Amino acid sequence: MNTFKKNSLYLAVAGASALAAGSAQAVALNADGLGNVLLYPYYTVREPSAGNAYLSLLSVVNSTASAKAVKVRFLEGKNSREVLDFNLYLSAKDVWVAAVIPTAEGAGIVTPDYSCTDGVVSMDDANPTQFVNYAYTGAYDDPANDDLDRTREGYVEIIEMGTMWGYAAGLVTHKAGTPRVPANCDYVRLLAAQGTSSTTSRACRVACSGR
């Protein structure tokens, strides 16, 4: 029988639950919203009445004393096609927040948070990072509609990729000051673009410990 340790990421969103995976053979639901994989089961920016669209607010907490690398994926609700993904790097005890907001044609994301991401997530409410329809148009077309309206509702996955330490952890750790920004997020993005974020990289050693 598999047992599960208390995991490292904490989900904070109304009505959501989280999954904690201890092995490839077993999945367990953690009542405290902790886990290596966090599922936000529904986001929406639909309008229940004209000019009064919903916003969906997200929050994730790194409850450990170690820096974490996580994958954030937004999937639309009709056929679970990906509409946005990026890597998020959380320093020890870090909290990251964001909002899914309506755009003229679909949905987008904006954050007031300085935690390191790759790619960049907009901090401008008037110009959010747009969700895209590449995964369900063209060669990837499916029977559902192709327009960006399809991105207005769906769900979110946040998947822990691993623990960062040493030099890599220092790059994403927030410096003292106002605002508290990561030490060198641009360099983290450069390393990722060069494909040097493997476990053998000098600058970005990541252990997928799941703890």
mmCIF file of C-alpha atoms in Angstrom, residues 76-77 104-107 132-133 145-153:
data_model
loop_
_atom_site.group_PDB
_atom_site.id
_atom_site.type_symbol
_atom_site.label_atom_id
_atom_site.label_comp_id
_atom_site.label_asym_id
_atom_site.label_seq_id
_atom_site.Cartn_x
_atom_site.Cartn_y
_atom_site.Cartn_z
ATOM 1 C CA GLU A 76 -10.328 25.180 -22.435
ATOM 2 C CA GLY A 77 -13.511 23.443 -21.373
ATOM 3 C CA ALA A 104 -12.512 41.427 -26.492
ATOM 4 C CA GLU A 105 -12.540 37.972 -28.109
ATOM 5 C CA GLY A 106 -11.768 35.496 -25.332
ATOM 6 C CA ALA A 107 -9.791 35.427 -22.089
ATOM 7 C CA VAL A 132 -4.641 31.377 -27.769
ATOM 8 C CA ASN A 133 -6.401 28.846 -30.005
ATOM 9 C CA ASN A 145 -15.786 25.967 -32.672
ATOM 10 C CA ASP A 146 -12.383 27.477 -33.500
ATOM 11 C CA ASP A 147 -12.815 30.995 -32.125
ATOM 12 C CA LEU A 148 -11.275 32.467 -28.979
ATOM 13 C CA ASP A 149 -14.639 32.523 -27.217
ATOM 14 C CA ARG A 150 -13.862 28.909 -26.399
ATOM 15 C CA THR A 151 -11.077 30.092 -24.061
ATOM 16 C CA ARG A 152 -13.558 31.889 -21.798
ATOM 17 C CA GLU A 153 -14.042 28.825 -19.609
#
